[in-house]
Amino acid sequence: MLASESWVMVPERITWETQKCQETCKALEADALSLEDGRRESEQEVSRQKVEAALLHERIRQLKEEAWPGTFQLESEERNQLLQQKAALESELEQLERLQIDQEPPAPPQRFLVFKGLTGEKAEESLRDTLSIEPRIRYPLSGGMALVTFERPEVAQRIIGLREHQVQLDECSFMRVKAEPMELLMPVSMEVVLERSPRQVLLSGFRFPSLSEEQLLDKLELYFSKRQHEGGEVEAIQRLSGPGHVILTFLEDKVAEQLIRKGQFLVTIGKETSNMKVSPYLDGKISDLTVSMS
């Protein structure tokens, strides 16, 4: 009985399985069609990408041939030029630094002095520039003696010629004095050693006609006391004889050196502007002196 029932159910099972397989086969066929469509689309996309890649490679090749070699050559030439300019500038800077180290400070303004033993007003008129000496007589005197110096030599000669004189002391008394010439030691030749002052500079070559001497000295002291003009604190200022010569004395040594190194200044005071030269100031010391009795 059991065998008969199992056999009866086999055809139904086969039919069900067949239908199931047919449905699966249709699903697989649909998937296969879909995959085929996707494959064809992928192949078309790959073909399109290959074409675009080929075109891109061709474009890149053309750019390399047309533009890049020239650009590389131009950049190489510019780089070589820049390197040459850099080397030239470095060489020039090195030379300037060497010159700045070895360079002597600017010379002071020249003043030609000639001494020929001439005296008096005619001598001063005959020389373009003169050496002036202010006598400071130091003479040992004993009791009852006095030394008198006159501005005009003829006055001294007249008094010496009279020889004896009577000097009224008051209403009731007087004294007699005798006038005699004096022999003084006068320089015949001398040797002067010049040394640079570390804190002093000589200003020359300027012209401010509208300023008085006091105003000029005040303005110059103010100008060179400012750091922006490479100056410093001024200890003293003095104007020399002759136009346009001033001595500045600073508290610090380095101020004078940096001003001398620059050498030339364009100074504006009020509405006037003038060039000005800064030179080392030379201190003179007598190293050899020959004198004779006058």
mmCIF file of C-alpha atoms in Angstrom:
data_model
loop_
_atom_site.group_PDB
_atom_site.id
_atom_site.type_symbol
_atom_site.label_atom_id
_atom_site.label_comp_id
_atom_site.label_asym_id
_atom_site.label_seq_id
_atom_site.Cartn_x
_atom_site.Cartn_y
_atom_site.Cartn_z
ATOM 1 C CA MET A 1 0.000 0.000 0.000
ATOM 2 C CA LEU A 2 2.731 2.417 0.831
ATOM 3 C CA ALA A 3 4.594 1.759 -2.371
ATOM 4 C CA SER A 4 1.466 2.344 -4.434
ATOM 5 C CA GLU A 5 0.814 5.733 -2.776
ATOM 6 C CA SER A 6 4.431 6.884 -3.288
ATOM 7 C CA TRP A 7 4.346 6.077 -6.955
ATOM 8 C CA VAL A 8 1.060 7.885 -7.392
ATOM 9 C CA MET A 9 2.605 11.102 -6.056
ATOM 10 C CA VAL A 10 5.713 11.111 -8.246
ATOM 11 C CA PRO A 11 4.092 12.728 -11.322
ATOM 12 C CA GLU A 12 2.750 15.591 -9.242
ATOM 13 C CA ARG A 13 6.142 16.134 -7.723
ATOM 14 C CA ILE A 14 7.740 16.127 -11.152
ATOM 15 C CA THR A 15 5.280 18.645 -12.458
ATOM 16 C CA TRP A 16 5.908 20.980 -9.559
ATOM 17 C CA GLU A 17 9.631 20.654 -9.922
ATOM 18 C CA THR A 18 9.353 21.258 -13.669
ATOM 19 C CA GLN A 19 7.390 24.443 -13.159
ATOM 20 C CA LYS A 20 9.849 25.611 -10.583
ATOM 21 C CA CYS A 21 12.770 24.943 -12.914
ATOM 22 C CA GLN A 22 10.991 26.776 -15.709
ATOM 23 C CA GLU A 23 10.481 29.799 -13.514
ATOM 24 C CA THR A 24 14.114 29.692 -12.441
ATOM 25 C CA CYS A 25 15.224 29.344 -16.051
ATOM 26 C CA LYS A 26 13.157 32.361 -17.064
ATOM 27 C CA ALA A 27 14.680 34.367 -14.222
ATOM 28 C CA LEU A 28 18.137 33.277 -15.288
ATOM 29 C CA GLU A 29 17.383 34.140 -18.904
ATOM 30 C CA ALA A 30 16.213 37.598 -17.808
ATOM 31 C CA ASP A 31 19.377 38.039 -15.738
ATOM 32 C CA ALA A 32 21.441 36.870 -18.669
ATOM 33 C CA LEU A 33 19.772 39.419 -20.933
ATOM 34 C CA SER A 34 20.361 42.131 -18.344
ATOM 35 C CA LEU A 35 24.013 41.143 -17.947
ATOM 36 C CA GLU A 36 24.428 41.100 -21.685
ATOM 37 C CA ASP A 37 23.021 44.570 -21.938
ATOM 38 C CA GLY A 38 25.361 45.722 -19.142
ATOM 39 C CA ARG A 39 28.315 44.048 -20.863
ATOM 40 C CA ARG A 40 27.556 45.787 -24.132
ATOM 41 C CA GLU A 41 27.225 49.135 -22.341
ATOM 42 C CA SER A 42 30.492 48.532 -20.500
ATOM 43 C CA GLU A 43 32.260 47.660 -23.709
ATOM 44 C CA GLN A 44 30.923 50.809 -25.308
ATOM 45 C CA GLU A 45 32.051 52.899 -22.318
ATOM 46 C CA VAL A 46 35.484 51.270 -22.406
ATOM 47 C CA SER A 47 35.748 51.992 -26.128
ATOM 48 C CA ARG A 48 34.737 55.598 -25.547
ATOM 49 C CA GLN A 49 37.245 55.977 -22.700
ATOM 50 C CA LYS A 50 39.986 54.485 -24.874
ATOM 51 C CA VAL A 51 39.223 56.966 -27.610
ATOM 52 C CA GLU A 52 39.269 59.880 -25.153
ATOM 53 C CA ALA A 53 42.492 58.598 -23.567
ATOM 54 C CA ALA A 54 44.093 58.348 -26.985
ATOM 55 C CA LEU A 55 43.000 61.875 -27.822
ATOM 56 C CA LEU A 56 44.309 63.135 -24.462
ATOM 57 C CA HIS A 57 47.677 61.431 -24.954
ATOM 58 C CA GLU A 58 47.907 62.941 -28.410
ATOM 59 C CA ARG A 59 47.120 66.394 -27.038
ATOM 60 C CA ILE A 60 49.720 66.028 -24.321
ATOM 61 C CA ARG A 61 52.304 64.946 -26.885
ATOM 62 C CA GLN A 62 51.503 67.965 -29.028
ATOM 63 C CA LEU A 63 51.819 70.302 -26.038
ATOM 64 C CA LYS A 64 55.187 68.820 -25.141
ATOM 65 C CA GLU A 65 56.455 69.234 -28.692
ATOM 66 C CA GLU A 66 55.086 72.738 -29.204
ATOM 67 C CA ALA A 67 55.278 74.509 -25.846
ATOM 68 C CA TRP A 68 57.324 72.766 -23.211
ATOM 69 C CA PRO A 69 60.761 72.551 -24.859
ATOM 70 C CA GLY A 70 60.713 76.317 -25.512
ATOM 71 C CA THR A 71 59.501 77.023 -21.987
ATOM 72 C CA PHE A 72 62.173 74.845 -20.450
ATOM 73 C CA GLN A 73 64.807 76.520 -22.584
ATOM 74 C CA LEU A 74 63.537 79.989 -21.647
ATOM 75 C CA GLU A 75 63.460 79.134 -17.945
ATOM 76 C CA SER A 76 66.973 77.753 -18.176
ATOM 77 C CA GLU A 77 68.240 80.941 -19.857
ATOM 78 C CA GLU A 78 66.512 83.173 -17.303
ATOM 79 C CA ARG A 79 67.926 81.094 -14.488
ATOM 80 C CA ASN A 80 71.443 81.419 -15.901
ATOM 81 C CA GLN A 81 71.010 85.183 -16.267
ATOM 82 C CA LEU A 82 69.773 85.503 -12.692
ATOM 83 C CA LEU A 83 72.705 83.445 -11.421
ATOM 84 C CA GLN A 84 75.124 85.660 -13.333
ATOM 85 C CA GLN A 85 73.500 88.821 -11.950
ATOM 86 C CA LYS A 86 73.606 87.386 -8.449
ATOM 87 C CA ALA A 87 77.307 86.547 -8.790
ATOM 88 C CA ALA A 88 78.039 90.048 -10.139
ATOM 89 C CA LEU A 89 76.137 91.731 -7.283
ATOM 90 C CA GLU A 90 77.872 89.578 -4.678
ATOM 91 C CA SER A 91 81.251 90.459 -6.201
ATOM 92 C CA GLU A 92 80.378 94.175 -6.222
ATOM 93 C CA LEU A 93 79.169 94.010 -2.615
ATOM 94 C CA GLU A 94 82.375 92.279 -1.564
ATOM 95 C CA GLN A 95 84.444 94.973 -3.287
ATOM 96 C CA LEU A 96 82.419 97.748 -1.627
ATOM 97 C CA GLU A 97 82.854 96.145 1.796
ATOM 98 C CA ARG A 98 86.589 95.785 1.172
ATOM 99 C CA LEU A 99 86.814 99.415 0.058
ATOM 100 C CA GLN A 100 84.825 100.550 3.077
ATOM 101 C CA ILE A 101 87.247 98.744 5.374
ATOM 102 C CA ASP A 102 90.387 99.933 3.614
ATOM 103 C CA GLN A 103 89.150 103.375 2.678
ATOM 104 C CA GLU A 104 90.850 106.285 4.345
ATOM 105 C CA PRO A 105 88.555 108.840 5.956
ATOM 106 C CA PRO A 106 87.854 111.913 3.842
ATOM 107 C CA ALA A 107 90.611 114.492 4.004
ATOM 108 C CA PRO A 108 89.937 117.765 5.798
ATOM 109 C CA PRO A 109 89.473 120.866 3.665
ATOM 110 C CA GLN A 110 92.764 122.204 2.420
ATOM 111 C CA ARG A 111 93.987 125.601 3.604
ATOM 112 C CA PHE A 112 97.224 126.689 1.998
ATOM 113 C CA LEU A 113 99.466 128.481 4.482
ATOM 114 C CA VAL A 114 102.675 130.272 3.524
ATOM 115 C CA PHE A 115 105.013 131.854 6.081
ATOM 116 C CA LYS A 116 107.695 134.130 4.655
ATOM 117 C CA GLY A 117 108.465 136.274 7.632
ATOM 118 C CA LEU A 118 106.197 139.091 6.475
ATOM 119 C CA THR A 119 104.334 141.125 9.058
ATOM 120 C CA GLY A 120 101.847 143.945 9.079
ATOM 121 C CA GLU A 121 98.807 144.812 7.036
ATOM 122 C CA LYS A 122 100.565 144.452 3.670
ATOM 123 C CA ALA A 123 101.534 140.895 4.505
ATOM 124 C CA GLU A 124 97.942 140.004 5.284
ATOM 125 C CA GLU A 125 96.759 141.536 2.022
ATOM 126 C CA SER A 126 99.428 139.734 -0.047
ATOM 127 C CA LEU A 127 98.513 136.254 1.181
ATOM 128 C CA ARG A 128 95.261 134.543 0.312
ATOM 129 C CA ASP A 129 95.220 132.821 3.683
ATOM 130 C CA THR A 130 97.351 133.675 6.676
ATOM 131 C CA LEU A 131 98.585 131.979 9.800
ATOM 132 C CA SER A 132 97.513 134.063 12.774
ATOM 133 C CA ILE A 133 99.346 133.834 16.088
ATOM 134 C CA GLU A 134 98.003 135.506 19.198
ATOM 135 C CA PRO A 135 100.944 136.326 21.487
ATOM 136 C CA ARG A 136 100.637 135.264 25.086
ATOM 137 C CA ILE A 137 103.738 136.709 26.666
ATOM 138 C CA ARG A 138 105.065 134.991 29.777
ATOM 139 C CA TYR A 139 108.029 136.894 31.171
ATOM 140 C CA PRO A 140 109.566 136.683 34.634
ATOM 141 C CA LEU A 141 109.401 140.031 36.433
ATOM 142 C CA SER A 142 111.148 141.091 39.587
ATOM 143 C CA GLY A 143 109.870 143.639 42.096
ATOM 144 C CA GLY A 144 109.347 147.154 40.831
ATOM 145 C CA MET A 145 108.873 146.038 37.212
ATOM 146 C CA ALA A 146 105.829 145.909 34.988
ATOM 147 C CA LEU A 147 105.272 144.610 31.482
ATOM 148 C CA VAL A 148 103.093 146.771 29.204
ATOM 149 C CA THR A 149 101.955 145.654 25.729
ATOM 150 C CA PHE A 150 100.597 148.194 23.249
ATOM 151 C CA GLU A 151 98.404 147.511 20.256
ATOM 152 C CA ARG A 152 100.424 149.837 17.989
ATOM 153 C CA PRO A 153 104.234 149.512 17.820
ATOM 154 C CA GLU A 154 104.755 153.257 17.218
ATOM 155 C CA VAL A 155 103.297 153.988 20.651
ATOM 156 C CA ALA A 156 105.818 151.659 22.258
ATOM 157 C CA GLN A 157 108.645 153.234 20.255
ATOM 158 C CA ARG A 158 107.622 156.745 21.348
ATOM 159 C CA ILE A 159 107.521 155.791 25.026
ATOM 160 C CA ILE A 160 110.864 154.021 24.781
ATOM 161 C CA GLY A 161 112.300 157.083 23.054
ATOM 162 C CA LEU A 162 111.310 159.316 25.980
ATOM 163 C CA ARG A 163 112.970 156.743 28.269
ATOM 164 C CA GLU A 164 112.102 158.325 31.657
ATOM 165 C CA HIS A 165 108.548 159.129 32.675
ATOM 166 C CA GLN A 166 106.849 160.619 35.682
ATOM 167 C CA VAL A 167 103.651 158.819 36.680
ATOM 168 C CA GLN A 168 101.180 160.733 38.855
ATOM 169 C CA LEU A 169 99.858 158.479 41.611
ATOM 170 C CA ASP A 170 97.519 160.962 43.311
ATOM 171 C CA GLU A 171 97.312 164.690 43.998
ATOM 172 C CA CYS A 172 100.314 164.685 46.258
ATOM 173 C CA SER A 173 102.584 161.919 45.017
ATOM 174 C CA PHE A 174 104.172 160.624 41.859
ATOM 175 C CA MET A 175 106.889 158.188 40.841
ATOM 176 C CA ARG A 176 109.535 158.076 38.179
ATOM 177 C CA VAL A 177 109.728 155.036 35.860
ATOM 178 C CA LYS A 178 112.122 154.108 33.102
ATOM 179 C CA ALA A 179 110.899 152.508 29.868
ATOM 180 C CA GLU A 180 113.177 149.979 28.203
ATOM 181 C CA PRO A 181 112.626 147.644 25.278
ATOM 182 C CA MET A 182 112.279 143.939 25.970
ATOM 183 C CA GLU A 183 113.773 141.101 24.021
ATOM 184 C CA LEU A 184 111.376 138.203 23.578
ATOM 185 C CA LEU A 185 111.867 134.728 22.228
ATOM 186 C CA MET A 186 110.107 134.547 18.866
ATOM 187 C CA PRO A 187 109.521 131.340 16.843
ATOM 188 C CA VAL A 188 111.707 130.930 13.779
ATOM 189 C CA SER A 189 110.560 127.452 12.726
ATOM 190 C CA MET A 190 108.374 124.810 14.219
ATOM 191 C CA GLU A 191 107.183 121.297 13.469
ATOM 192 C CA VAL A 192 103.617 120.346 14.276
ATOM 193 C CA VAL A 193 102.336 116.762 14.629
ATOM 194 C CA LEU A 194 98.698 116.312 13.664
ATOM 195 C CA GLU A 195 96.505 113.660 15.293
ATOM 196 C CA ARG A 196 92.883 112.767 14.566
ATOM 197 C CA SER A 197 90.492 113.593 17.352
ATOM 198 C CA PRO A 198 88.221 110.599 18.165
ATOM 199 C CA ARG A 199 85.280 112.740 19.297
ATOM 200 C CA GLN A 200 85.557 115.842 17.113
ATOM 201 C CA VAL A 201 84.616 116.570 13.494
ATOM 202 C CA LEU A 202 85.142 119.554 11.234
ATOM 203 C CA LEU A 203 82.125 120.918 9.346
ATOM 204 C CA SER A 204 82.935 122.892 6.204
ATOM 205 C CA GLY A 205 81.590 124.044 2.855
ATOM 206 C CA PHE A 206 78.163 125.175 4.097
ATOM 207 C CA ARG A 207 76.469 128.526 3.623
ATOM 208 C CA PHE A 208 73.453 129.920 5.494
ATOM 209 C CA PRO A 209 73.641 133.700 4.939
ATOM 210 C CA SER A 210 70.382 134.563 6.690
ATOM 211 C CA LEU A 211 71.487 133.139 10.080
ATOM 212 C CA SER A 212 73.583 134.890 12.674
ATOM 213 C CA GLU A 213 76.557 133.074 14.152
ATOM 214 C CA GLU A 214 74.669 132.208 17.342
ATOM 215 C CA GLN A 215 71.632 130.935 15.407
ATOM 216 C CA LEU A 216 73.833 128.903 13.075
ATOM 217 C CA LEU A 217 75.676 127.193 15.926
ATOM 218 C CA ASP A 218 72.401 126.397 17.712
ATOM 219 C CA LYS A 219 70.821 124.927 14.550
ATOM 220 C CA LEU A 220 73.881 122.827 13.703
ATOM 221 C CA GLU A 221 74.100 121.500 17.244
ATOM 222 C CA LEU A 222 70.412 120.541 17.135
ATOM 223 C CA TYR A 223 70.745 118.942 13.693
ATOM 224 C CA PHE A 224 73.718 116.737 14.541
ATOM 225 C CA SER A 225 72.352 115.752 17.936
ATOM 226 C CA LYS A 226 69.576 113.687 16.296
ATOM 227 C CA ARG A 227 69.994 109.957 15.691
ATOM 228 C CA GLN A 228 68.124 110.184 12.389
ATOM 229 C CA HIS A 229 71.008 112.300 11.076
ATOM 230 C CA GLU A 230 73.517 109.743 12.450
ATOM 231 C CA GLY A 231 74.453 112.196 15.186
ATOM 232 C CA GLY A 232 74.617 112.046 18.966
ATOM 233 C CA GLU A 233 74.808 114.171 22.076
ATOM 234 C CA VAL A 234 76.941 117.250 21.412
ATOM 235 C CA GLU A 235 79.376 118.290 24.109
ATOM 236 C CA ALA A 236 80.639 121.503 22.491
ATOM 237 C CA ILE A 237 80.464 123.487 19.251
ATOM 238 C CA GLN A 238 82.942 126.133 18.090
ATOM 239 C CA ARG A 239 83.186 128.260 14.974
ATOM 240 C CA LEU A 240 86.648 128.780 13.507
ATOM 241 C CA SER A 241 87.935 131.899 11.819
ATOM 242 C CA GLY A 242 86.969 132.057 8.174
ATOM 243 C CA PRO A 243 83.592 131.322 6.600
ATOM 244 C CA GLY A 244 82.006 127.897 6.884
ATOM 245 C CA HIS A 245 84.200 126.095 9.438
ATOM 246 C CA VAL A 246 82.746 124.661 12.645
ATOM 247 C CA ILE A 247 84.106 122.111 15.116
ATOM 248 C CA LEU A 248 81.663 119.694 16.757
ATOM 249 C CA THR A 249 82.649 117.706 19.844
ATOM 250 C CA PHE A 250 80.535 114.655 20.783
ATOM 251 C CA LEU A 251 80.374 112.730 24.028
ATOM 252 C CA GLU A 252 80.786 109.367 22.259
ATOM 253 C CA ASP A 253 83.616 108.374 19.941
ATOM 254 C CA LYS A 254 81.498 106.319 17.502
ATOM 255 C CA VAL A 255 79.376 109.330 16.498
ATOM 256 C CA ALA A 256 82.323 111.148 14.929
ATOM 257 C CA GLU A 257 83.417 108.015 13.058
ATOM 258 C CA GLN A 258 80.043 107.373 11.448
ATOM 259 C CA LEU A 259 79.665 111.012 10.410
ATOM 260 C CA ILE A 260 83.152 111.007 8.856
ATOM 261 C CA ARG A 261 82.351 107.764 7.052
ATOM 262 C CA LYS A 262 79.345 109.341 5.373
ATOM 263 C CA GLY A 263 81.286 112.490 4.526
ATOM 264 C CA GLN A 264 78.643 114.604 2.762
ATOM 265 C CA PHE A 265 75.332 115.928 4.105
ATOM 266 C CA LEU A 266 72.525 117.989 2.616
ATOM 267 C CA VAL A 267 71.377 120.140 5.538
ATOM 268 C CA THR A 268 68.142 122.113 5.546
ATOM 269 C CA ILE A 269 67.729 124.892 8.117
ATOM 270 C CA GLY A 270 64.516 126.851 7.798
ATOM 271 C CA LYS A 271 64.067 127.705 4.122
ATOM 272 C CA GLU A 272 67.766 127.347 3.256
ATOM 273 C CA THR A 273 69.524 124.160 2.136
ATOM 274 C CA SER A 274 73.266 123.712 1.791
ATOM 275 C CA ASN A 275 75.776 120.955 1.186
ATOM 276 C CA MET A 276 78.075 120.246 4.099
ATOM 277 C CA LYS A 277 81.281 118.237 4.339
ATOM 278 C CA VAL A 278 82.210 116.362 7.513
ATOM 279 C CA SER A 279 85.945 115.744 7.930
ATOM 280 C CA PRO A 280 88.186 114.502 10.723
ATOM 281 C CA TYR A 281 89.358 117.212 13.083
ATOM 282 C CA LEU A 282 93.116 117.255 13.528
ATOM 283 C CA ASP A 283 94.722 118.276 16.811
ATOM 284 C CA GLY A 284 98.144 119.883 16.386
ATOM 285 C CA LYS A 285 100.967 119.451 18.860
ATOM 286 C CA ILE A 286 104.319 121.212 18.524
ATOM 287 C CA SER A 287 107.065 118.581 18.337
ATOM 288 C CA ASP A 288 109.994 120.834 17.379
ATOM 289 C CA LEU A 289 110.406 124.577 17.897
ATOM 290 C CA THR A 290 113.273 126.916 17.076
ATOM 291 C CA VAL A 291 113.247 130.417 18.585
ATOM 292 C CA SER A 292 115.459 133.494 18.526
ATOM 293 C CA MET A 293 115.605 136.791 20.405
ATOM 294 C CA SER A 294 113.541 139.524 18.771
#
